[in-house]
Amino acid sequence: MLETTTGPAAPVFLSPEMLEEPEPVRGCDECGSLARGRDAEKDDPSRRTDLNILMRRHFRKH
């Protein structure tokens, strides 16, 4: 029988460039939309982080 353990996972460390907010690509409507949404979320750092992640994923399409 397989033995499983539960408990906290090891911490995740972000690289310095992941802590900076990405700049939208000029002329890209989707980048602009994500940046505007991020700027509107001044009081919600979790939502800002989510939008930054979406923007970084979107950059792969450029």
PDB file of C-alpha atoms in Angstrom:
ATOM      1  CA  MET A   1       0.000   0.000   0.000  1.00  0.00           C
ATOM      2  CA  LEU A   2       1.235   3.471  -0.852  1.00  0.00           C
ATOM      3  CA  GLU A   3       1.852   5.745   2.086  1.00  0.00           C
ATOM      4  CA  THR A   4       0.892   9.391   1.694  1.00  0.00           C
ATOM      5  CA  THR A   5       1.847  12.299   3.864  1.00  0.00           C
ATOM      6  CA  THR A   6       0.220  15.653   4.126  1.00  0.00           C
ATOM      7  CA  GLY A   7       1.661  18.920   5.235  1.00  0.00           C
ATOM      8  CA  PRO A   8       2.870  22.242   3.961  1.00  0.00           C
ATOM      9  CA  ALA A   9       4.727  22.365   0.674  1.00  0.00           C
ATOM     10  CA  ALA A  10       8.149  23.896   0.324  1.00  0.00           C
ATOM     11  CA  PRO A  11       8.129  27.673  -0.212  1.00  0.00           C
ATOM     12  CA  VAL A  12       8.210  29.086  -3.719  1.00  0.00           C
ATOM     13  CA  PHE A  13      10.739  31.810  -4.438  1.00  0.00           C
ATOM     14  CA  LEU A  14      10.091  34.219  -7.290  1.00  0.00           C
ATOM     15  CA  SER A  15      12.933  35.591  -9.357  1.00  0.00           C
ATOM     16  CA  PRO A  16      13.383  39.393  -9.213  1.00  0.00           C
ATOM     17  CA  GLU A  17      11.964  39.881 -12.725  1.00  0.00           C
ATOM     18  CA  MET A  18       8.774  38.095 -11.672  1.00  0.00           C
ATOM     19  CA  LEU A  19       8.241  40.682  -8.939  1.00  0.00           C
ATOM     20  CA  GLU A  20       8.209  43.569 -11.422  1.00  0.00           C
ATOM     21  CA  GLU A  21       5.014  44.360 -13.288  1.00  0.00           C
ATOM     22  CA  PRO A  22       5.310  43.710 -17.027  1.00  0.00           C
ATOM     23  CA  GLU A  23       4.881  46.557 -19.485  1.00  0.00           C
ATOM     24  CA  PRO A  24       2.208  46.073 -22.170  1.00  0.00           C
ATOM     25  CA  VAL A  25       3.335  45.756 -25.779  1.00  0.00           C
ATOM     26  CA  ARG A  26       2.542  49.009 -27.561  1.00  0.00           C
ATOM     27  CA  GLY A  27      -0.300  48.619 -30.043  1.00  0.00           C
ATOM     28  CA  CYS A  28      -1.582  45.321 -28.621  1.00  0.00           C
ATOM     29  CA  ASP A  29      -5.212  45.597 -27.510  1.00  0.00           C
ATOM     30  CA  GLU A  30      -5.050  42.550 -25.238  1.00  0.00           C
ATOM     31  CA  CYS A  31      -1.914  43.794 -23.452  1.00  0.00           C
ATOM     32  CA  GLY A  32      -3.559  47.184 -23.023  1.00  0.00           C
ATOM     33  CA  SER A  33      -6.717  45.641 -21.629  1.00  0.00           C
ATOM     34  CA  LEU A  34      -4.775  43.563 -19.097  1.00  0.00           C
ATOM     35  CA  ALA A  35      -2.712  46.600 -18.052  1.00  0.00           C
ATOM     36  CA  ARG A  36      -5.823  48.751 -17.584  1.00  0.00           C
ATOM     37  CA  GLY A  37      -7.446  46.009 -15.518  1.00  0.00           C
ATOM     38  CA  ARG A  38      -4.316  45.707 -13.412  1.00  0.00           C
ATOM     39  CA  ASP A  39      -4.158  49.461 -12.856  1.00  0.00           C
ATOM     40  CA  ALA A  40      -7.796  49.467 -11.729  1.00  0.00           C
ATOM     41  CA  GLU A  41      -7.021  46.873  -9.026  1.00  0.00           C
ATOM     42  CA  LYS A  42      -4.927  49.134  -6.758  1.00  0.00           C
ATOM     43  CA  ASP A  43      -6.449  47.675  -3.573  1.00  0.00           C
ATOM     44  CA  ASP A  44      -6.295  43.991  -4.561  1.00  0.00           C
ATOM     45  CA  PRO A  45      -2.687  42.745  -4.864  1.00  0.00           C
ATOM     46  CA  SER A  46      -3.852  39.179  -5.541  1.00  0.00           C
ATOM     47  CA  ARG A  47      -5.880  40.274  -8.575  1.00  0.00           C
ATOM     48  CA  ARG A  48      -2.983  42.462  -9.776  1.00  0.00           C
ATOM     49  CA  THR A  49      -0.709  39.416  -9.604  1.00  0.00           C
ATOM     50  CA  ASP A  50      -3.248  37.342 -11.554  1.00  0.00           C
ATOM     51  CA  LEU A  51      -3.381  39.976 -14.297  1.00  0.00           C
ATOM     52  CA  ASN A  52       0.423  40.182 -14.410  1.00  0.00           C
ATOM     53  CA  ILE A  53       0.584  36.407 -14.886  1.00  0.00           C
ATOM     54  CA  LEU A  54      -1.992  36.590 -17.679  1.00  0.00           C
ATOM     55  CA  MET A  55       0.026  39.349 -19.353  1.00  0.00           C
ATOM     56  CA  ARG A  56       3.249  37.326 -19.160  1.00  0.00           C
ATOM     57  CA  ARG A  57       1.476  34.316 -20.672  1.00  0.00           C
ATOM     58  CA  HIS A  58       0.057  36.546 -23.405  1.00  0.00           C
ATOM     59  CA  PHE A  59       3.593  37.766 -24.253  1.00  0.00           C
ATOM     60  CA  ARG A  60       4.346  34.289 -25.604  1.00  0.00           C
ATOM     61  CA  LYS A  61       1.972  35.065 -28.492  1.00  0.00           C
ATOM     62  CA  HIS A  62       4.045  38.036 -29.664  1.00  0.00           C
TER      63      HIS A  62
END
